[in-house]
CSV table of C-alpha atoms in Angstrom, one decimal:
chain,number,residue,atom,x,y,z
B,1,ILE,CA,161.5,42.4,81.1
B,2,ASN,CA,160.7,40.2,78.2
B,3,TYR,CA,161.1,41.7,74.9
B,4,ARG,CA,161.5,40.3,70.5
B,5,VAL,CA,163.7,41.4,67.8
B,6,ILE,CA,163.5,40.5,65.0
B,7,LEU,CA,166.4,41.2,62.5
B,8,PRO,CA,166.1,41.3,59.0
B,9,VAL,CA,166.7,38.4,56.5
B,10,LYS,CA,170.3,38.6,55.5
B,11,TYR,CA,171.9,39.8,59.0
B,12,ASP,CA,173.7,37.1,59.8
B,13,SER,CA,175.8,37.6,56.3
B,14,SER,CA,176.5,41.6,56.5
B,15,LYS,CA,178.7,44.0,58.5
B,16,GLU,CA,175.7,46.3,58.0
B,17,SER,CA,174.0,48.2,61.1
B,18,TYR,CA,170.8,48.4,60.7
B,19,PRO,CA,168.1,51.3,61.5
B,20,ILE,CA,165.7,50.3,64.8
B,21,VAL,CA,162.4,51.0,65.2
B,22,TYR,CA,161.1,49.6,68.8
B,23,LEU,CA,157.2,48.9,68.9
B,24,LEU,CA,155.4,49.5,71.5
B,25,HIS,CA,152.2,47.0,72.5
B,26,GLY,CA,148.2,47.9,74.3
B,27,LEU,CA,146.1,47.8,77.1
B,28,PHE,CA,146.6,43.8,78.0
B,29,GLY,CA,147.6,42.9,75.8
B,30,ASN,CA,151.5,41.7,75.8
B,31,CYS,CA,155.0,41.6,72.7
B,32,ASP,CA,154.2,38.9,71.4
B,33,ASN,CA,150.7,40.0,69.3
B,34,TRP,CA,153.1,41.9,67.3
B,35,LEU,CA,153.3,38.5,66.1
B,36,GLU,CA,150.6,36.7,66.6
B,37,LEU,CA,148.4,39.7,65.6
B,38,THR,CA,149.5,40.9,62.4
B,39,LYS,CA,152.7,40.2,59.6
B,40,ILE,CA,155.3,41.6,60.8
B,41,THR,CA,157.5,39.9,59.2
B,42,GLU,CA,156.0,39.3,56.0
B,43,TYR,CA,156.1,42.6,56.0
B,44,LEU,CA,159.4,42.9,56.8
B,45,ASN,CA,160.9,40.1,54.7
B,46,ALA,CA,162.5,43.1,52.2
B,47,SER,CA,163.6,44.8,54.9
B,48,LYS,CA,167.2,46.4,56.5
B,49,LEU,CA,165.2,47.6,59.8
B,50,ILE,CA,166.0,45.9,63.1
B,51,ILE,CA,162.5,45.5,64.3
B,52,VAL,CA,162.3,45.3,69.0
B,53,LEU,CA,158.6,44.2,70.4
B,54,ILE,CA,158.7,44.8,73.5
B,55,GLU,CA,157.4,43.9,76.8
B,56,GLY,CA,154.9,46.8,78.3
B,57,GLU,CA,152.5,44.4,81.0
B,58,ASN,CA,149.3,47.1,81.4
B,59,GLY,CA,151.7,49.8,83.1
B,60,TRP,CA,151.2,52.8,80.7
B,61,TYR,CA,154.9,53.1,79.5
B,62,SER,CA,155.3,55.0,82.9
B,63,ASP,CA,157.2,54.5,86.2
B,64,SER,CA,154.3,53.2,88.4
B,65,PHE,CA,152.7,55.7,91.1
B,66,SER,CA,152.6,52.8,93.6
B,67,ASN,CA,153.9,50.0,92.1
B,68,GLN,CA,157.8,51.0,92.6
B,69,LYS,CA,159.0,47.7,90.6
B,70,ASN,CA,157.2,48.9,87.5
B,71,LYS,CA,159.5,51.2,85.9
B,72,PHE,CA,158.6,51.2,82.3
B,73,GLU,CA,159.7,54.6,81.5
B,74,SER,CA,163.0,53.8,83.1
B,75,TYR,CA,162.9,50.2,81.7
B,76,ILE,CA,162.7,51.4,78.3
B,77,LEU,CA,164.9,54.6,78.3
B,78,VAL,CA,168.1,53.8,80.1
B,79,GLU,CA,168.1,50.5,80.2
B,80,LEU,CA,166.3,48.3,76.9
B,81,ILE,CA,167.2,50.9,75.0
B,82,PRO,CA,170.8,50.9,75.3
B,83,GLU,CA,171.0,46.8,76.2
B,84,VAL,CA,169.8,46.2,71.6
B,85,GLU,CA,172.1,49.3,70.9
B,86,LYS,CA,175.1,47.7,72.3
B,87,SER,CA,174.1,43.4,71.5
B,88,PHE,CA,173.3,44.5,67.8
B,89,ARG,CA,174.4,46.0,65.5
B,90,VAL,CA,172.4,49.2,65.3
B,91,ASN,CA,173.4,52.0,63.8
B,92,LYS,CA,172.8,55.0,67.1
B,93,GLN,CA,172.2,58.3,65.0
B,94,LYS,CA,169.1,59.5,66.5
B,95,ALA,CA,168.1,59.6,62.7
B,96,LYS,CA,167.4,56.6,62.2
B,97,ARG,CA,165.8,54.7,65.8
B,98,ALA,CA,162.0,55.4,66.2
B,99,ILE,CA,159.5,54.5,68.2
B,100,ILE,CA,155.8,53.7,67.6
B,101,GLY,CA,153.6,52.3,69.7
B,102,LEU,CA,148.8,50.8,69.2
B,103,SER,CA,146.7,52.3,71.9
B,104,MET,CA,148.9,52.2,75.0
B,105,GLY,CA,152.1,51.6,73.6
B,106,GLY,CA,150.6,55.4,71.0
B,107,TYR,CA,150.1,57.2,74.4
B,108,GLY,CA,154.3,55.5,74.8
B,109,ALA,CA,156.0,56.6,72.0
B,110,LEU,CA,154.2,60.0,72.4
B,111,LYS,CA,155.2,60.5,75.7
B,112,PHE,CA,159.1,59.2,74.9
B,113,GLY,CA,158.9,61.1,71.5
B,114,LEU,CA,158.0,64.5,74.1
B,115,LYS,CA,160.2,63.6,77.2
B,116,ARG,CA,163.3,62.2,75.5
B,117,PRO,CA,163.1,64.5,72.2
B,118,GLU,CA,167.0,64.1,71.9
B,119,MET,CA,166.9,59.8,70.6
B,120,PHE,CA,164.2,59.6,68.1
B,121,CYS,CA,163.5,61.0,64.6
B,122,PHE,CA,160.1,59.4,64.1
B,123,VAL,CA,157.6,59.4,66.8
B,124,GLY,CA,154.5,57.2,65.6
B,125,SER,CA,150.7,56.5,67.5
B,126,MET,CA,148.4,54.1,66.7
B,127,SER,CA,145.0,55.1,68.4
B,128,GLY,CA,146.8,56.1,70.2
B,129,ALA,CA,145.3,56.5,74.3
B,130,PHE,CA,147.0,60.5,74.6
B,131,ASP,CA,144.2,61.1,78.2
B,132,ALA,CA,144.9,58.0,80.1
B,133,PRO,CA,147.0,60.6,83.2
B,134,ASN,CA,144.1,63.2,82.9
B,135,ARG,CA,141.1,59.9,83.1
B,136,ILE,CA,139.7,60.2,86.0
B,137,GLY,CA,136.5,58.8,87.6
B,138,THR,CA,134.5,55.7,89.2
B,139,THR,CA,134.9,52.3,88.4
B,140,GLN,CA,131.5,53.1,86.9
B,141,GLU,CA,132.3,55.8,85.0
B,142,PHE,CA,135.1,54.2,83.7
B,143,GLY,CA,132.7,51.3,82.4
B,144,ASN,CA,135.6,49.1,83.2
B,145,ALA,CA,137.0,47.7,86.4
B,146,GLU,CA,140.5,46.4,85.0
B,147,LEU,CA,141.5,49.5,82.8
B,148,TYR,CA,140.4,51.9,86.0
B,149,SER,CA,142.4,49.7,87.9
B,150,THR,CA,145.6,50.3,85.8
B,151,ILE,CA,144.6,54.0,85.4
B,152,LEU,CA,144.9,54.1,89.4
B,153,GLU,CA,147.6,52.2,90.2
B,154,VAL,CA,149.8,53.8,86.9
B,155,PHE,CA,149.1,57.0,87.9
B,156,GLY,CA,148.1,57.4,91.0
B,157,ASN,CA,144.5,59.2,92.2
B,158,GLU,CA,143.5,62.8,90.8
B,159,GLY,CA,146.0,65.0,91.1
B,160,SER,CA,149.5,62.6,91.9
B,161,ARG,CA,152.8,64.3,90.5
B,162,THR,CA,153.2,61.5,88.3
B,163,ARG,CA,149.7,62.2,86.2
B,164,VAL,CA,151.4,65.9,85.5
B,165,GLU,CA,154.6,64.1,84.9
B,166,ASN,CA,153.1,61.9,82.8
B,167,ASP,CA,150.4,64.3,81.2
B,168,ILE,CA,151.7,64.3,77.5
B,169,PHE,CA,149.2,67.9,77.0
B,170,ARG,CA,151.1,69.5,79.8
B,171,ILE,CA,154.7,68.3,78.5
B,172,ILE,CA,153.9,69.4,75.2
B,173,GLU,CA,152.7,72.9,76.6
B,174,ASP,CA,155.9,73.3,78.6
B,175,TYR,CA,158.0,74.1,75.4
B,176,SER,CA,158.7,76.9,73.6
B,177,SER,CA,157.9,77.4,70.4
B,178,THR,CA,162.3,76.8,69.4
B,179,GLU,CA,161.6,73.3,71.5
B,180,LEU,CA,158.6,73.0,69.6
B,181,ILE,CA,161.2,72.7,66.4
B,182,ASN,CA,164.4,70.5,67.6
B,183,LEU,CA,161.2,66.9,68.7
B,184,PRO,CA,161.1,63.7,66.4
B,185,TYR,CA,158.2,64.1,63.1
B,186,PHE,CA,155.8,62.5,65.3
């Protein structure tokens, strides 16, 4: 799966280990949207951050209910992050790792922060589509056949185990008050 890495300007001439931010794109987008539709490289010129733009296709940053080859959650959390942090000079402390997303990516970022709070110090969501696993109905009720098909492919039918496991509202409800204090900054 594709991803892009934006390195600090002085990365090659430095021996420093850098904080890292993972960026997740929205539905019907791709990892290049951050480069093509924003001024991200311009904004980062003076920063000392490594930015990773992750490809999530239309997979809701989840392990798909119906397509066993689409394991975006497992891939990102178990394979991609360790690979990136092995390949680049990244400060691997939780206090130096953040994840941020837009829409579908905002949902994914929040879900990752809730499911793996030991990994991230900061989680950002811009217009997060938090209700995705709870959306049910017909194509007509959705008003968008493409959206409807992504929801069904990734989360399955109403009541599926995949829907329950990816419902961020349920995940939050399952936290005790003492566990809540150990969550990343949202």
